[in-house]
């Protein structure tokens, strides 16, 4: 049976050698397994992500969690139930103020994530992803003939049109404060005098947050009523009494007048195979990337080569362009989301649209607009975009932020996009992040599944059924092993199949020379 475009074809490289860590700067402490993907279906990549893999260009890697110096845990956000935090609201308000009045903030607001700052010095074989991690060194693949995937497609998301929410979500839990310790009694201190207890005539204690909110409402009503005093909450407008938290989509388009100073538009262009829109804007997009690398990573002007870095890792992708009747109108695969401000590109989010998720790959932006907190702003827009896609594709409801590195404090901000889960590195089940953090505070590497008897449900059971591609022919490994001449490669194939799991091992074609 000849290999067709509906197959995933990979070459496995192993992962015995350590390389420099972009987080703790350990020269040989970062370990990962890697493979080169010549072509890949979106379903296979979705399944690999759900086993801890991640791509950079066509290179797909998986950190060796119990060996690497800074374990990287796959994190996903429940986009349908996401509610922006106070920091997120400030960022959206800051952007809307800029769009409405043209006021550029003088500095980044508190809480802006430290995207792409973990490896500012030293060489990077692959660029830092949009939320901060560095992949393994890429090895050159052998050449495998492969048909070009299906036709290109584009879609557009306009700022002026509010996105539709995929469902109302719960508000994240408020962080509870621990009570202050009670001082120990002193032998020299006089004992408390007997009292009458709580004064029943005094009003009950109230939270400062409630008092501040009430004072703001009183001032607002006083202005509306000419300065007349207002009773404590007894005459609030009905709309205030029954107000619901505004959705992310409402906050994105909040109070934007028709005559706003600036206009921003988000355009979705397919990067693989490249659409006509992608080709026509390639040079402008690349120039933004070049300025970003020089300003953020201090790269020399001649380093961000479009052939060696930009095109290879941010434009090339193994994912095949696919569509489905119950899928999004734009289809599945790899895309660039271009943020256009008054007719010029100021930021580009590299994303993959998969059967159940939108996966963030990378983000670069014009440094002139860094005070707008574009790292957080684009992440919020991508969550809103995920919710929009869910309207047409019901299974698509998660937003993947890449890797969460608890041992790197500036990477912990990814956990602020709640509700979110971390992937258990041993059983590959999703566990709410609230249950994982206490374990990570105790140990860099942790198994999250609370049942010690739980196992990987998709673990390798039959190596012989692993599919291989040999001399343009697809066959089970059991057949290939009988035909093979020379030293046995069973150890390498066993390691590969164990990492991808039984389901993927029976679908993905492992290239064998």
Coordinates of C-alpha atoms in Angstrom, one line a residue:
X1 CA 0.0 0.0 0.0
X2 CA 1.5 3.3 -1.1
X3 CA 1.7 6.2 1.3
X4 CA -0.9 9.0 0.6
X5 CA -1.5 12.5 1.8
X6 CA -3.9 11.3 4.6
X7 CA -1.0 9.8 6.5
X8 CA 1.3 11.2 9.0
X9 CA 5.0 10.5 8.2
X10 CA 7.7 11.0 10.8
X11 CA 11.4 10.3 11.5
X12 CA 12.3 9.7 15.1
X13 CA 15.5 11.0 16.5
X14 CA 15.5 9.9 20.1
X15 CA 16.5 12.2 23.0
X16 CA 19.6 11.1 24.8
X17 CA 21.7 14.3 24.5
X18 CA 21.1 17.3 26.7
X19 CA 21.1 20.9 25.4
X20 CA 21.0 24.4 26.9
X21 CA 17.9 25.3 28.9
X22 CA 16.4 28.6 28.1
X23 CA 14.9 29.0 31.6
X24 CA 17.6 28.1 34.2
X25 CA 20.5 28.5 31.7
X26 CA 21.8 24.9 32.4
X27 CA 24.1 24.1 29.5
X28 CA 23.2 20.5 29.3
X29 CA 20.1 20.1 31.5
X30 CA 17.3 20.2 29.0
X31 CA 16.3 16.8 27.5
X32 CA 13.6 16.0 25.0
X33 CA 12.6 13.4 22.5
X34 CA 12.3 14.7 18.9
X35 CA 11.0 13.7 15.5
X36 CA 10.8 15.4 12.1
X37 CA 7.3 15.3 10.6
X38 CA 7.2 15.4 6.8
X39 CA 3.4 15.6 6.9
X40 CA 0.8 15.2 9.7
X41 CA -2.9 15.1 10.0
X42 CA -4.6 17.5 12.4
X43 CA -6.1 14.6 14.4
X44 CA -2.7 12.9 14.8
X45 CA -1.2 16.2 16.1
X46 CA -4.1 16.8 18.4
X47 CA -3.5 13.3 19.9
X48 CA 0.3 14.0 20.2
X49 CA -0.3 17.3 22.0
X50 CA -2.5 15.4 24.4
X51 CA 0.5 13.2 25.1
X52 CA 2.9 16.1 25.8
X53 CA 4.3 16.7 22.3
X54 CA 4.6 20.1 20.6
X55 CA 5.8 21.4 17.3
X56 CA 8.2 24.1 16.2
X57 CA 8.0 24.3 12.4
X58 CA 8.1 20.7 11.3
X59 CA 10.0 19.5 14.3
X60 CA 7.9 17.8 16.9
X61 CA 9.4 17.4 20.4
X62 CA 8.4 16.0 23.8
X63 CA 10.3 17.0 27.0
X64 CA 11.6 14.1 29.1
X65 CA 9.8 15.3 32.1
X66 CA 11.5 13.3 34.9
X67 CA 14.9 14.1 33.5
X68 CA 14.9 17.7 32.2
X69 CA 15.9 20.5 34.5
X70 CA 12.8 22.5 34.0
X71 CA 9.8 20.2 33.4
X72 CA 7.3 21.6 30.8
X73 CA 3.7 20.6 31.4
X74 CA 1.1 20.9 28.6
X75 CA -1.6 23.4 29.6
X76 CA -5.0 24.1 28.2
X77 CA -7.7 26.6 29.0
X78 CA -11.4 25.9 28.9
X79 CA -12.3 28.7 26.5
X80 CA -16.0 28.4 26.9
X81 CA -15.9 29.0 30.6
X82 CA -13.1 31.5 30.6
X83 CA -13.7 34.8 32.5
X84 CA -11.1 37.5 32.3
X85 CA -9.3 38.5 35.5
X86 CA -9.0 42.1 36.7
X87 CA -5.6 42.2 35.0
X88 CA -7.0 41.0 31.7
X89 CA -9.8 43.6 31.9
X90 CA -7.2 46.3 32.4
X91 CA -5.3 45.2 29.3
X92 CA -8.5 45.2 27.2
X93 CA -9.5 48.6 28.6
X94 CA -6.0 50.0 27.8
X95 CA -6.2 48.8 24.2
X96 CA -9.8 50.2 23.8
X97 CA -8.7 53.5 25.2
X98 CA -5.8 53.6 22.7
X99 CA -8.2 52.8 19.8
X100 CA -10.8 55.2 20.9
X101 CA -8.7 58.3 21.9
X102 CA -5.2 57.5 20.5
X103 CA -3.6 57.5 23.9
X104 CA -0.5 55.3 24.0
X105 CA 0.3 54.1 27.5
X106 CA 3.7 55.1 28.8
X107 CA 4.5 51.7 30.2
X108 CA 3.2 48.1 30.4
X109 CA 0.5 47.4 33.0
X110 CA 1.0 45.2 35.9
X111 CA 0.6 41.5 35.2
X112 CA 1.9 41.6 31.6
X113 CA 3.3 38.2 30.9
X114 CA 7.0 37.9 30.2
X115 CA 6.5 36.3 26.8
X116 CA 9.6 35.4 24.8
X117 CA 12.1 36.7 27.4
X118 CA 13.5 33.4 28.7
X119 CA 16.5 33.1 26.3
X120 CA 17.7 36.6 25.5
X121 CA 21.3 35.6 25.0
X122 CA 22.9 32.7 23.3
X123 CA 21.9 30.9 20.2
X124 CA 18.4 29.4 19.7
X125 CA 18.0 26.6 17.2
X126 CA 14.3 27.3 17.2
X127 CA 12.5 30.6 18.1
X128 CA 11.0 31.1 21.5
X129 CA 7.3 30.3 21.2
X130 CA 4.6 32.9 21.7
X131 CA 4.4 32.3 25.4
X132 CA 8.0 31.6 26.2
X133 CA 9.4 28.1 25.7
X134 CA 12.4 26.9 23.6
X135 CA 12.3 23.6 21.7
X136 CA 15.1 21.1 21.1
X137 CA 17.7 21.4 18.5
X138 CA 16.3 20.4 15.1
X139 CA 18.0 17.6 13.2
X140 CA 18.0 17.5 9.5
X141 CA 15.5 14.9 8.1
X142 CA 16.0 12.6 5.1
X143 CA 14.0 13.5 2.0
X144 CA 10.7 11.9 1.5
X145 CA 8.5 12.6 -1.5
X146 CA 5.2 13.9 -0.5
X147 CA 2.2 15.5 -2.3
X148 CA 1.3 19.1 -1.5
X149 CA -1.8 19.1 0.8
X150 CA -5.2 20.5 0.0
X151 CA -6.1 24.0 -1.3
X152 CA -5.6 27.2 0.6
X153 CA -8.3 29.0 2.6
X154 CA -8.7 32.2 4.5
X155 CA -11.0 33.8 7.0
X156 CA -11.4 37.2 8.5
X157 CA -12.3 38.3 12.0
X158 CA -13.2 42.0 12.3
X159 CA -12.9 44.1 15.4
X160 CA -16.0 45.9 14.6
X161 CA -18.1 42.8 14.7
X162 CA -18.4 41.3 18.2
X163 CA -17.5 37.6 18.5
X164 CA -20.2 35.2 19.6
X165 CA -19.7 33.4 22.9
X166 CA -19.8 29.7 23.0
X167 CA -21.6 29.6 26.3
X168 CA -21.6 31.4 29.6
X169 CA -19.0 30.3 32.0
X170 CA -18.4 30.3 35.7
X171 CA -16.3 33.0 37.3
X172 CA -13.0 31.8 38.6
X173 CA -12.8 31.3 42.3
X174 CA -11.5 34.2 44.4
X175 CA -8.2 33.5 46.2
X176 CA -8.9 33.1 49.9
X177 CA -6.7 34.9 52.4
X178 CA -5.2 33.0 55.3
X179 CA -6.1 34.5 58.8
X180 CA -3.3 36.3 60.6
X181 CA -1.6 34.3 63.3
X182 CA -2.8 35.0 66.9
X183 CA 0.1 36.2 69.2
X184 CA 1.0 33.8 72.0
X185 CA -0.1 35.1 75.5
X186 CA 2.7 36.7 77.6
X187 CA 3.1 36.1 81.3
X188 CA 3.7 39.8 81.8
X189 CA 0.7 40.9 79.9
X190 CA -2.5 41.5 81.8
X191 CA -5.4 39.2 80.9
X192 CA -8.3 40.6 79.0
X193 CA -11.0 42.4 81.0
X194 CA -14.4 40.8 80.9
X195 CA -16.7 42.6 78.4
X196 CA -20.2 42.6 77.2
X197 CA -19.4 41.0 73.8
X198 CA -20.4 42.4 70.4
X199 CA -22.3 45.6 70.5
X200 CA -25.7 44.7 68.9
X201 CA -26.2 48.3 67.9
X202 CA -23.1 48.5 65.7
X203 CA -23.6 47.5 62.0
X204 CA -22.0 44.2 60.9
X205 CA -18.5 44.3 59.4
X206 CA -18.4 44.5 55.7
X207 CA -15.7 43.7 53.1
X208 CA -13.6 46.7 51.9
X209 CA -14.3 45.6 48.3
X210 CA -18.1 46.0 48.9
X211 CA -17.6 49.4 50.6
X212 CA -15.5 50.7 47.7
X213 CA -18.1 49.5 45.1
X214 CA -20.9 51.1 47.1
X215 CA -19.0 54.4 47.4
X216 CA -18.5 54.5 43.6
X217 CA -22.2 53.9 42.9
X218 CA -23.1 56.6 45.4
X219 CA -20.9 59.1 43.7
X220 CA -22.3 58.2 40.3
X221 CA -25.8 58.6 41.5
X222 CA -25.1 61.8 43.3
X223 CA -23.8 63.3 40.0
X224 CA -26.9 62.1 38.2
X225 CA -29.2 63.5 40.9
X226 CA -27.4 66.9 41.5
X227 CA -25.5 65.9 44.6
X228 CA -28.4 64.5 46.7
X229 CA -27.3 61.9 49.2
X230 CA -28.2 58.3 48.5
X231 CA -29.1 55.6 50.9
X232 CA -26.8 52.6 51.2
X233 CA -27.7 50.5 48.2
X234 CA -31.4 50.9 48.6
X235 CA -32.0 53.0 45.4
X236 CA -29.5 51.6 43.0
X237 CA -30.6 51.3 39.4
X238 CA -32.3 48.0 38.5
X239 CA -29.6 47.4 35.8
X240 CA -26.9 47.6 38.5
X241 CA -28.7 45.3 40.9
X242 CA -29.1 42.6 38.2
X243 CA -25.9 43.2 36.3
X244 CA -24.0 40.1 35.1
X245 CA -20.3 39.9 34.4
X246 CA -19.5 41.1 30.9
X247 CA -18.2 38.5 28.5
X248 CA -14.8 38.5 27.0
X249 CA -16.4 39.5 23.6
X250 CA -18.1 42.5 25.2
X251 CA -14.9 43.6 26.8
X252 CA -13.0 43.3 23.5
X253 CA -15.4 45.7 21.8
X254 CA -16.3 47.8 24.9
X255 CA -17.1 51.4 24.3
X256 CA -15.5 51.7 20.8
X257 CA -17.1 54.7 19.1
X258 CA -17.8 54.8 15.4
X259 CA -15.3 57.7 15.0
X260 CA -12.5 56.0 17.0
X261 CA -9.0 57.3 16.4
X262 CA -7.6 53.9 15.4
X263 CA -9.1 50.8 13.8
X264 CA -7.8 47.3 14.4
X265 CA -8.7 44.3 12.3
X266 CA -7.7 40.6 12.8
X267 CA -7.1 38.7 9.5
X268 CA -6.8 34.9 9.5
X269 CA -4.6 33.7 6.6
X270 CA -3.6 30.1 6.0
X271 CA 0.2 29.6 6.2
X272 CA 0.3 26.0 4.9
X273 CA -0.3 25.7 2.1
X274 CA 0.2 29.5 1.8
X275 CA -2.8 31.4 0.7
X276 CA -2.7 34.4 -1.7
X277 CA -3.2 36.7 1.3
X278 CA -0.3 35.1 3.2
X279 CA 2.0 35.5 0.1
X280 CA 1.1 39.1 -0.5
X281 CA 1.8 40.1 3.1
X282 CA 4.8 37.9 3.7
X283 CA 7.5 40.6 3.5
X284 CA 5.6 43.0 5.8
X285 CA 5.0 40.3 8.3
X286 CA 8.6 39.3 8.2
X287 CA 9.8 42.8 8.8
X288 CA 7.7 42.9 12.0
X289 CA 9.3 39.7 13.1
X290 CA 12.7 41.0 12.4
X291 CA 12.2 44.1 14.5
X292 CA 10.7 42.0 17.2
X293 CA 13.7 39.7 17.4
X294 CA 16.2 42.6 17.4
X295 CA 14.3 44.5 20.1
X296 CA 13.2 41.6 22.4
X297 CA 16.0 39.1 21.9
X298 CA 18.8 41.6 20.9
X299 CA 19.4 39.7 17.7
X300 CA 21.8 41.4 15.2
X301 CA 20.1 42.7 12.1
X302 CA 21.4 39.9 9.9
X303 CA 20.4 37.0 12.3
X304 CA 16.7 36.7 11.7
X305 CA 17.1 35.2 8.2
X306 CA 13.7 34.5 6.6
X307 CA 15.0 31.3 5.1
X308 CA 16.8 29.9 8.1
X309 CA 14.5 30.9 11.0
X310 CA 11.3 32.8 10.1
X311 CA 10.2 30.7 7.1
X312 CA 11.4 27.4 8.6
X313 CA 9.8 27.6 12.0
X314 CA 6.9 30.1 11.7
X315 CA 5.7 29.5 8.1
X316 CA 6.5 25.8 7.4
X317 CA 4.2 23.3 9.1
X318 CA 3.6 19.6 8.7
X319 CA -0.1 20.0 9.3
X320 CA -2.3 19.2 6.3
X321 CA -5.1 21.6 5.4
X322 CA -8.4 19.8 6.2
X323 CA -12.1 20.6 6.3
X324 CA -15.2 18.8 7.7
X325 CA -18.9 19.4 7.5
X326 CA -19.1 20.0 11.2
X327 CA -15.8 21.9 11.3
X328 CA -14.9 25.6 11.2
X329 CA -15.5 27.5 7.9
X330 CA -11.8 28.3 7.7
X331 CA -10.9 24.6 8.0
X332 CA -8.2 23.0 10.1
X333 CA -4.4 23.4 9.9
X334 CA -1.8 26.1 10.4
X335 CA -2.6 29.8 10.2
X336 CA -1.3 33.3 10.9
X337 CA -3.6 35.7 12.7
X338 CA -2.5 39.2 11.6
X339 CA -3.4 42.2 13.7
X340 CA -3.8 45.2 11.4
X341 CA -3.8 48.7 12.9
X342 CA -4.8 51.4 10.5
X343 CA -3.6 49.4 7.5
X344 CA -0.3 48.1 8.9
X345 CA 0.6 44.8 10.6
X346 CA 1.6 45.3 14.3
X347 CA 1.4 41.7 15.5
X348 CA 1.1 38.2 14.2
X349 CA -0.1 35.1 16.2
X350 CA 0.9 31.8 14.7
X351 CA -1.8 29.2 15.6
X352 CA -2.9 25.7 14.7
X353 CA -6.6 25.0 14.4
X354 CA -7.2 21.4 15.5
X355 CA -10.2 19.1 16.0
X356 CA -10.8 20.1 19.6
X357 CA -8.6 23.1 20.1
X358 CA -6.8 26.2 19.0
X359 CA -3.1 25.8 19.8
X360 CA -0.9 28.9 20.1
X361 CA 2.5 28.4 18.5
X362 CA 4.2 31.8 18.5
X363 CA 3.6 35.5 18.8
X364 CA 5.6 38.4 17.5
X365 CA 4.8 42.1 17.4
X366 CA 6.1 45.5 16.5
X367 CA 8.1 46.7 19.5
X368 CA 6.8 50.3 19.0
X369 CA 3.5 48.9 20.5
X370 CA 4.9 46.9 23.4
X371 CA 3.2 49.2 26.0
X372 CA -0.2 47.8 24.8
X373 CA 0.6 44.4 26.3
X374 CA 0.1 42.7 23.0
X375 CA 1.2 39.3 24.4
X376 CA -1.8 39.2 26.8
X377 CA -4.1 41.1 24.4
X378 CA -3.6 38.6 21.5
X379 CA -4.0 35.6 23.9
X380 CA -7.4 37.0 25.0
X381 CA -8.3 37.5 21.3
X382 CA -7.3 33.9 20.6
X383 CA -9.5 32.6 23.4
X384 CA -12.4 34.7 21.9
X385 CA -11.6 33.2 18.5
X386 CA -11.7 29.7 19.9
X387 CA -15.2 30.4 21.3
X388 CA -16.2 31.8 17.9
X389 CA -15.0 28.6 16.1
X390 CA -17.0 26.5 18.6
X391 CA -20.2 27.9 17.2
X392 CA -19.6 25.9 14.0
X393 CA -17.4 23.1 15.4
X394 CA -18.9 21.9 18.7
X395 CA -15.9 19.8 19.6
X396 CA -13.5 22.7 19.4
X397 CA -13.6 24.2 22.8
X398 CA -10.0 24.4 24.2
X399 CA -7.2 26.9 23.9
X400 CA -3.7 25.4 24.3
X401 CA -1.1 27.9 25.6
X402 CA 1.9 25.6 25.0
X403 CA 3.9 24.6 28.1
X404 CA 3.5 25.7 31.7
X405 CA 6.9 25.8 33.6
X406 CA 6.3 26.1 37.3
X407 CA 10.0 26.2 38.1
X408 CA 10.3 29.4 36.0
X409 CA 8.4 32.1 37.9
X410 CA 7.9 34.3 34.9
X411 CA 6.2 31.4 33.0
X412 CA 3.6 30.9 35.7
X413 CA 1.3 33.5 34.3
X414 CA -0.2 30.9 31.9
X415 CA -2.0 29.5 34.9
X416 CA -3.9 32.8 35.2
X417 CA -6.1 31.9 32.2
X418 CA -8.7 29.9 34.2
X419 CA -10.2 27.5 34.3
X420 CA -7.3 25.5 33.0
X421 CA -5.8 22.0 33.3
X422 CA -2.3 20.5 33.3
X423 CA -1.5 17.2 31.6
X424 CA -0.4 14.4 33.9
X425 CA 3.0 13.3 32.5
X426 CA 2.4 9.6 33.4
X427 CA -1.3 8.9 32.8
X428 CA -1.9 11.7 30.2
X429 CA -5.2 12.7 31.8
X430 CA -6.1 16.4 32.4
X431 CA -6.1 17.6 36.0
X432 CA -7.4 21.0 37.1
X433 CA -4.4 23.3 37.8
X434 CA -5.6 24.1 41.3
X435 CA -4.9 20.5 42.3
X436 CA -1.5 20.4 40.5
X437 CA 0.1 23.6 42.0
X438 CA 0.6 22.3 45.5
X439 CA 2.5 19.3 44.1
X440 CA 4.7 21.5 41.9
X441 CA 5.5 23.7 44.9
X442 CA 6.9 20.6 46.5
X443 CA 8.7 19.1 43.5
X444 CA 9.5 20.2 40.0
X445 CA 8.4 16.9 38.5
X446 CA 5.1 15.5 39.7
X447 CA 2.5 13.0 38.7
X448 CA -0.9 14.7 38.9
X449 CA -3.2 11.7 38.9
X450 CA -4.3 11.1 42.4
X451 CA -4.9 7.4 41.9
X452 CA -1.5 5.6 42.2
X453 CA -2.9 2.6 40.4
X454 CA -4.0 4.6 37.4
X455 CA -2.1 3.9 34.1
X456 CA -1.9 5.3 30.6
X457 CA -5.0 4.0 28.9
X458 CA -3.3 4.4 25.4
X459 CA 0.0 2.8 26.4
X460 CA 1.8 0.7 23.9
X461 CA 0.6 -2.9 24.0
X462 CA 1.7 -4.5 20.7
X463 CA 4.8 -3.2 19.1
X464 CA 4.2 -5.4 16.0
X465 CA 1.2 -3.4 15.0
X466 CA 3.2 -0.1 14.8
X467 CA 3.1 1.1 11.2
X468 CA 6.3 1.8 9.3
X469 CA 7.1 3.3 5.9
X470 CA 9.8 1.3 4.1
X471 CA 10.6 1.7 0.4
X472 CA 7.4 3.6 -0.2
X473 CA 5.4 0.8 1.3
X474 CA 3.3 0.8 4.5
X475 CA 3.6 -2.3 6.7
X476 CA 3.3 -3.4 10.3
X477 CA 6.6 -3.4 12.2
X478 CA 6.3 -7.2 12.7
X479 CA 6.5 -7.6 8.9
X480 CA 9.2 -5.1 8.5
X481 CA 11.3 -6.7 11.2
X482 CA 11.3 -10.0 9.3
X483 CA 12.4 -8.3 6.1
X484 CA 15.0 -6.0 7.6
X485 CA 18.7 -6.8 7.1
X486 CA 21.4 -5.6 9.4
X487 CA 21.3 -4.6 13.1
X488 CA 18.0 -4.6 14.9
X489 CA 16.3 -1.3 15.4
X490 CA 13.7 -2.7 17.8
X491 CA 14.9 -0.6 20.7
X492 CA 14.4 2.7 18.9
X493 CA 11.0 1.7 17.5
X494 CA 9.9 0.6 20.9
X495 CA 10.9 3.9 22.4
X496 CA 9.1 5.9 19.7
X497 CA 5.9 3.8 19.9
X498 CA 5.8 4.0 23.6
X499 CA 6.0 7.8 23.4
X500 CA 3.2 8.2 20.9
X501 CA 1.0 5.5 22.3
X502 CA -0.8 2.5 20.7
X503 CA -3.4 4.5 18.9
X504 CA -1.0 6.9 17.2
X505 CA 1.5 4.1 16.6
X506 CA -1.1 2.3 14.5
X507 CA -1.9 5.4 12.4
X508 CA 1.4 7.3 12.1
X509 CA 4.0 6.0 9.6
X510 CA 7.5 5.8 11.0
X511 CA 9.9 6.2 8.2
X512 CA 12.6 3.6 8.0
X513 CA 15.6 3.8 5.6

